Amino acid sequence: MPLALVRQAAQRRYGKDVSLSAHTSCISKFVRCTRWQQALSHFTLHIIDRADLRPDAVVFGAGISACARGARWQQALHLLSSMPSRSTALNAVVVGATLAACANAGRWQAAWALLSSTTDAVKADIVSYNATINACARGAQWQAALWTLHTARGQRLVASAVSYNSAASGCQRAAQWARALWLLS
């Protein structure tokens, strides 16, 4: 039986593009195995370059997670910004993955700009704030890390151990020991 007939039968039975689900699974497995280059290659070749597939937020999240794993922050921002033109709605997960890409690259300004641009439709959660705090810490921007933590609490988000540890790490990198100890007390 030709592959196209198998795909059509699966689509009738499961009601969605099995091909897209299979590609998403493949990309996610590459990311988990720290093979982000293969994940990005697969994402580009089998998802982005194909006009017949309509990627959803899940598959974009997998591609952006590959960018995060490889600290490919510019590519992550590009994928995120291309989602609306592909009729795919943004959500907190894809924004969080993009923030993680910025954090892994130490691009605190890009993380801050993205976090600041979130709207009520894509409400930033504590994971998004943590990624931004981490980006600030990696960029040795302890004031920005503390301000981001303060802003998260102002949004009535419950700061986690990750929030405080990331902010303390930013203070430690800038030799702001007293502030780091104050955060952890």
PDB file of C-alpha atoms in Angstrom:
ATOM      1  CA  MET A   1       0.000   0.000   0.000  1.00  0.00           C
ATOM      2  CA  PRO A   2       1.513   3.409  -0.928  1.00  0.00           C
ATOM      3  CA  LEU A   3       2.505   5.700   1.954  1.00  0.00           C
ATOM      4  CA  ALA A   4      -0.014   8.351   0.874  1.00  0.00           C
ATOM      5  CA  LEU A   5      -2.895   5.873   1.293  1.00  0.00           C
ATOM      6  CA  VAL A   6      -1.642   4.842   4.727  1.00  0.00           C
ATOM      7  CA  ARG A   7      -1.433   8.511   5.763  1.00  0.00           C
ATOM      8  CA  GLN A   8      -4.978   9.197   4.469  1.00  0.00           C
ATOM      9  CA  ALA A   9      -6.345   6.185   6.342  1.00  0.00           C
ATOM     10  CA  ALA A  10      -4.614   7.290   9.533  1.00  0.00           C
ATOM     11  CA  GLN A  11      -5.961  10.818   9.124  1.00  0.00           C
ATOM     12  CA  ARG A  12      -9.500   9.492   8.727  1.00  0.00           C
ATOM     13  CA  ARG A  13      -9.117   7.288  11.780  1.00  0.00           C
ATOM     14  CA  TYR A  14      -7.308   9.709  14.117  1.00  0.00           C
ATOM     15  CA  GLY A  15      -8.666  12.964  12.750  1.00  0.00           C
ATOM     16  CA  LYS A  16      -5.347  14.808  12.462  1.00  0.00           C
ATOM     17  CA  ASP A  17      -2.170  14.871  10.463  1.00  0.00           C
ATOM     18  CA  VAL A  18      -0.293  11.853  11.769  1.00  0.00           C
ATOM     19  CA  SER A  19       2.701  13.030   9.797  1.00  0.00           C
ATOM     20  CA  LEU A  20       2.861  16.233  11.836  1.00  0.00           C
ATOM     21  CA  SER A  21       2.538  14.282  15.085  1.00  0.00           C
ATOM     22  CA  ALA A  22       5.293  11.909  14.033  1.00  0.00           C
ATOM     23  CA  HIS A  23       7.579  14.804  13.110  1.00  0.00           C
ATOM     24  CA  THR A  24       6.882  16.533  16.413  1.00  0.00           C
ATOM     25  CA  SER A  25       7.717  13.350  18.289  1.00  0.00           C
ATOM     26  CA  CYS A  26      10.925  12.925  16.313  1.00  0.00           C
ATOM     27  CA  ILE A  27      12.020  16.524  16.998  1.00  0.00           C
ATOM     28  CA  SER A  28      11.248  16.171  20.713  1.00  0.00           C
ATOM     29  CA  LYS A  29      13.241  12.937  20.946  1.00  0.00           C
ATOM     30  CA  PHE A  30      16.238  14.596  19.282  1.00  0.00           C
ATOM     31  CA  VAL A  31      16.025  17.468  21.790  1.00  0.00           C
ATOM     32  CA  ARG A  32      15.835  15.091  24.768  1.00  0.00           C
ATOM     33  CA  CYS A  33      18.898  13.234  23.463  1.00  0.00           C
ATOM     34  CA  THR A  34      20.780  16.565  23.197  1.00  0.00           C
ATOM     35  CA  ARG A  35      20.892  16.253  19.424  1.00  0.00           C
ATOM     36  CA  TRP A  36      19.518  19.741  18.886  1.00  0.00           C
ATOM     37  CA  GLN A  37      21.249  20.147  15.507  1.00  0.00           C
ATOM     38  CA  GLN A  38      19.356  17.151  14.117  1.00  0.00           C
ATOM     39  CA  ALA A  39      16.149  18.431  15.697  1.00  0.00           C
ATOM     40  CA  LEU A  40      16.521  21.826  14.011  1.00  0.00           C
ATOM     41  CA  SER A  41      17.440  20.229  10.705  1.00  0.00           C
ATOM     42  CA  HIS A  42      14.409  17.927  10.883  1.00  0.00           C
ATOM     43  CA  PHE A  43      12.149  20.833  11.900  1.00  0.00           C
ATOM     44  CA  THR A  44      13.333  22.977   8.988  1.00  0.00           C
ATOM     45  CA  LEU A  45      13.296  20.257   6.361  1.00  0.00           C
ATOM     46  CA  HIS A  46      10.092  18.463   7.333  1.00  0.00           C
ATOM     47  CA  ILE A  47       7.964  21.217   8.869  1.00  0.00           C
ATOM     48  CA  ILE A  48       8.915  24.756   7.913  1.00  0.00           C
ATOM     49  CA  ASP A  49       9.814  24.056   4.292  1.00  0.00           C
ATOM     50  CA  ARG A  50       6.596  22.126   3.609  1.00  0.00           C
ATOM     51  CA  ALA A  51       3.570  24.091   2.491  1.00  0.00           C
ATOM     52  CA  ASP A  52       1.209  21.125   2.977  1.00  0.00           C
ATOM     53  CA  LEU A  53       1.683  21.026   6.767  1.00  0.00           C
ATOM     54  CA  ARG A  54       0.109  23.479   9.190  1.00  0.00           C
ATOM     55  CA  PRO A  55       2.350  23.406  12.249  1.00  0.00           C
ATOM     56  CA  ASP A  56       0.645  23.981  15.567  1.00  0.00           C
ATOM     57  CA  ALA A  57       2.049  25.438  18.782  1.00  0.00           C
ATOM     58  CA  VAL A  58       3.244  21.997  19.891  1.00  0.00           C
ATOM     59  CA  VAL A  59       5.482  21.476  16.861  1.00  0.00           C
ATOM     60  CA  PHE A  60       6.733  25.074  17.054  1.00  0.00           C
ATOM     61  CA  GLY A  61       7.467  24.463  20.736  1.00  0.00           C
ATOM     62  CA  ALA A  62       9.542  21.411  19.805  1.00  0.00           C
ATOM     63  CA  GLY A  63      11.506  23.417  17.237  1.00  0.00           C
ATOM     64  CA  ILE A  64      12.047  26.322  19.614  1.00  0.00           C
ATOM     65  CA  SER A  65      13.124  23.895  22.350  1.00  0.00           C
ATOM     66  CA  ALA A  66      15.814  22.656  19.962  1.00  0.00           C
ATOM     67  CA  CYS A  67      16.923  26.271  19.559  1.00  0.00           C
ATOM     68  CA  ALA A  68      17.016  26.629  23.349  1.00  0.00           C
ATOM     69  CA  ARG A  69      19.130  23.497  23.707  1.00  0.00           C
ATOM     70  CA  GLY A  70      21.662  24.952  21.252  1.00  0.00           C
ATOM     71  CA  ALA A  71      21.418  28.543  22.578  1.00  0.00           C
ATOM     72  CA  ARG A  72      20.181  29.623  19.122  1.00  0.00           C
ATOM     73  CA  TRP A  73      18.285  32.607  20.488  1.00  0.00           C
ATOM     74  CA  GLN A  74      17.946  34.496  17.189  1.00  0.00           C
ATOM     75  CA  GLN A  75      16.493  31.462  15.453  1.00  0.00           C
ATOM     76  CA  ALA A  76      14.107  30.914  18.363  1.00  0.00           C
ATOM     77  CA  LEU A  77      12.910  34.525  18.151  1.00  0.00           C
ATOM     78  CA  HIS A  78      12.494  34.155  14.392  1.00  0.00           C
ATOM     79  CA  LEU A  79      10.393  30.999  14.774  1.00  0.00           C
ATOM     80  CA  LEU A  80       8.278  32.632  17.477  1.00  0.00           C
ATOM     81  CA  SER A  81       7.681  35.707  15.317  1.00  0.00           C
ATOM     82  CA  SER A  82       6.738  33.523  12.328  1.00  0.00           C
ATOM     83  CA  MET A  83       3.974  31.691  14.179  1.00  0.00           C
ATOM     84  CA  PRO A  84       1.186  34.242  13.544  1.00  0.00           C
ATOM     85  CA  SER A  85       1.923  34.279   9.789  1.00  0.00           C
ATOM     86  CA  ARG A  86       1.473  30.481   9.840  1.00  0.00           C
ATOM     87  CA  SER A  87      -1.901  30.929  11.619  1.00  0.00           C
ATOM     88  CA  THR A  88      -0.505  29.503  14.844  1.00  0.00           C
ATOM     89  CA  ALA A  89      -1.352  31.191  18.134  1.00  0.00           C
ATOM     90  CA  LEU A  90       1.387  31.954  20.630  1.00  0.00           C
ATOM     91  CA  ASN A  91       1.173  30.430  24.089  1.00  0.00           C
ATOM     92  CA  ALA A  92       3.157  30.532  27.330  1.00  0.00           C
ATOM     93  CA  VAL A  93       5.028  27.325  26.474  1.00  0.00           C
ATOM     94  CA  VAL A  94       6.538  28.599  23.217  1.00  0.00           C
ATOM     95  CA  VAL A  95       7.310  31.966  24.795  1.00  0.00           C
ATOM     96  CA  GLY A  96       8.990  30.143  27.712  1.00  0.00           C
ATOM     97  CA  ALA A  97      11.058  28.009  25.319  1.00  0.00           C
ATOM     98  CA  THR A  98      12.143  31.150  23.457  1.00  0.00           C
ATOM     99  CA  LEU A  99      13.100  32.796  26.742  1.00  0.00           C
ATOM    100  CA  ALA A 100      15.127  29.682  27.601  1.00  0.00           C
ATOM    101  CA  ALA A 101      17.000  30.044  24.290  1.00  0.00           C
ATOM    102  CA  CYS A 102      17.802  33.659  25.215  1.00  0.00           C
ATOM    103  CA  ALA A 103      18.885  32.566  28.696  1.00  0.00           C
ATOM    104  CA  ASN A 104      21.126  29.787  27.396  1.00  0.00           C
ATOM    105  CA  ALA A 105      22.836  32.326  25.151  1.00  0.00           C
ATOM    106  CA  GLY A 106      23.091  34.906  27.965  1.00  0.00           C
ATOM    107  CA  ARG A 107      20.988  37.366  25.942  1.00  0.00           C
ATOM    108  CA  TRP A 108      19.261  39.113  28.797  1.00  0.00           C
ATOM    109  CA  GLN A 109      18.169  42.136  26.706  1.00  0.00           C
ATOM    110  CA  ALA A 110      16.335  39.896  24.240  1.00  0.00           C
ATOM    111  CA  ALA A 111      14.728  37.957  27.096  1.00  0.00           C
ATOM    112  CA  TRP A 112      13.646  41.155  28.824  1.00  0.00           C
ATOM    113  CA  ALA A 113      12.209  42.575  25.606  1.00  0.00           C
ATOM    114  CA  LEU A 114      10.243  39.396  24.943  1.00  0.00           C
ATOM    115  CA  LEU A 115       8.952  39.130  28.505  1.00  0.00           C
ATOM    116  CA  SER A 116       7.932  42.790  28.424  1.00  0.00           C
ATOM    117  CA  SER A 117       6.012  42.248  25.178  1.00  0.00           C
ATOM    118  CA  THR A 118       3.792  39.471  26.513  1.00  0.00           C
ATOM    119  CA  THR A 119       0.122  40.346  26.505  1.00  0.00           C
ATOM    120  CA  ASP A 120      -2.969  39.197  28.320  1.00  0.00           C
ATOM    121  CA  ALA A 121      -3.492  36.683  25.495  1.00  0.00           C
ATOM    122  CA  VAL A 122      -0.101  35.124  26.300  1.00  0.00           C
ATOM    123  CA  LYS A 123       0.204  35.605  30.025  1.00  0.00           C
ATOM    124  CA  ALA A 124       3.761  35.144  31.275  1.00  0.00           C
ATOM    125  CA  ASP A 125       3.997  32.508  33.999  1.00  0.00           C
ATOM    126  CA  ILE A 126       6.681  31.961  36.637  1.00  0.00           C
ATOM    127  CA  VAL A 127       8.609  29.719  34.218  1.00  0.00           C
ATOM    128  CA  SER A 128       8.870  32.653  31.802  1.00  0.00           C
ATOM    129  CA  TYR A 129      10.051  34.940  34.583  1.00  0.00           C
ATOM    130  CA  ASN A 130      12.551  32.318  35.760  1.00  0.00           C
ATOM    131  CA  ALA A 131      14.020  32.031  32.260  1.00  0.00           C
ATOM    132  CA  THR A 132      14.378  35.811  32.126  1.00  0.00           C
ATOM    133  CA  ILE A 133      15.985  35.929  35.586  1.00  0.00           C
ATOM    134  CA  ASN A 134      18.363  33.209  34.417  1.00  0.00           C
ATOM    135  CA  ALA A 135      19.197  35.197  31.253  1.00  0.00           C
ATOM    136  CA  CYS A 136      19.956  38.255  33.386  1.00  0.00           C
ATOM    137  CA  ALA A 137      22.103  36.169  35.735  1.00  0.00           C
ATOM    138  CA  ARG A 138      24.076  34.651  32.867  1.00  0.00           C
ATOM    139  CA  GLY A 139      24.610  38.120  31.489  1.00  0.00           C
ATOM    140  CA  ALA A 140      25.933  39.301  34.895  1.00  0.00           C
ATOM    141  CA  GLN A 141      23.025  41.726  35.184  1.00  0.00           C
ATOM    142  CA  TRP A 142      22.203  41.290  38.849  1.00  0.00           C
ATOM    143  CA  GLN A 143      20.008  44.417  39.055  1.00  0.00           C
ATOM    144  CA  ALA A 144      17.908  43.227  36.112  1.00  0.00           C
ATOM    145  CA  ALA A 145      17.643  39.748  37.698  1.00  0.00           C
ATOM    146  CA  LEU A 146      16.406  41.242  40.974  1.00  0.00           C
ATOM    147  CA  TRP A 147      14.025  43.576  39.154  1.00  0.00           C
ATOM    148  CA  THR A 148      12.576  40.655  37.175  1.00  0.00           C
ATOM    149  CA  LEU A 149      12.050  38.719  40.412  1.00  0.00           C
ATOM    150  CA  HIS A 150      10.384  41.775  41.945  1.00  0.00           C
ATOM    151  CA  THR A 151       8.179  42.172  38.852  1.00  0.00           C
ATOM    152  CA  ALA A 152       7.108  38.516  39.005  1.00  0.00           C
ATOM    153  CA  ARG A 153       6.022  38.929  42.598  1.00  0.00           C
ATOM    154  CA  GLY A 154       4.219  42.148  41.601  1.00  0.00           C
ATOM    155  CA  GLN A 155       2.258  40.072  39.061  1.00  0.00           C
ATOM    156  CA  ARG A 156       1.173  37.881  41.996  1.00  0.00           C
ATOM    157  CA  LEU A 157       3.231  34.956  40.760  1.00  0.00           C
ATOM    158  CA  VAL A 158       4.708  32.683  43.393  1.00  0.00           C
ATOM    159  CA  ALA A 159       8.487  32.781  43.109  1.00  0.00           C
ATOM    160  CA  SER A 160      10.075  29.347  43.269  1.00  0.00           C
ATOM    161  CA  ALA A 161      13.445  28.074  44.428  1.00  0.00           C
ATOM    162  CA  VAL A 162      14.549  28.430  40.789  1.00  0.00           C
ATOM    163  CA  SER A 163      13.571  32.114  40.885  1.00  0.00           C
ATOM    164  CA  TYR A 164      15.627  32.829  43.981  1.00  0.00           C
ATOM    165  CA  ASN A 165      18.582  30.636  42.972  1.00  0.00           C
ATOM    166  CA  SER A 166      18.811  32.263  39.542  1.00  0.00           C
ATOM    167  CA  ALA A 167      18.657  35.769  41.028  1.00  0.00           C
ATOM    168  CA  ALA A 168      21.265  34.816  43.641  1.00  0.00           C
ATOM    169  CA  SER A 169      23.468  33.436  40.875  1.00  0.00           C
ATOM    170  CA  GLY A 170      23.301  36.798  39.115  1.00  0.00           C
ATOM    171  CA  CYS A 171      24.338  38.529  42.331  1.00  0.00           C
ATOM    172  CA  GLN A 172      27.160  36.050  42.860  1.00  0.00           C
ATOM    173  CA  ARG A 173      28.529  36.579  39.332  1.00  0.00           C
ATOM    174  CA  ALA A 174      28.689  40.305  39.986  1.00  0.00           C
ATOM    175  CA  ALA A 175      30.300  39.798  43.438  1.00  0.00           C
ATOM    176  CA  GLN A 176      27.160  41.110  45.145  1.00  0.00           C
ATOM    177  CA  TRP A 177      27.490  38.607  47.991  1.00  0.00           C
ATOM    178  CA  ALA A 178      25.353  40.486  50.506  1.00  0.00           C
ATOM    179  CA  ARG A 179      22.418  40.626  48.105  1.00  0.00           C
ATOM    180  CA  ALA A 180      22.831  36.948  47.218  1.00  0.00           C
ATOM    181  CA  LEU A 181      22.804  35.974  50.888  1.00  0.00           C
ATOM    182  CA  TRP A 182      19.799  38.229  51.538  1.00  0.00           C
ATOM    183  CA  LEU A 183      17.872  36.448  48.762  1.00  0.00           C
ATOM    184  CA  LEU A 184      18.654  33.026  50.134  1.00  0.00           C
ATOM    185  CA  SER A 185      17.821  33.874  53.744  1.00  0.00           C
TER     186      SER A 185
END
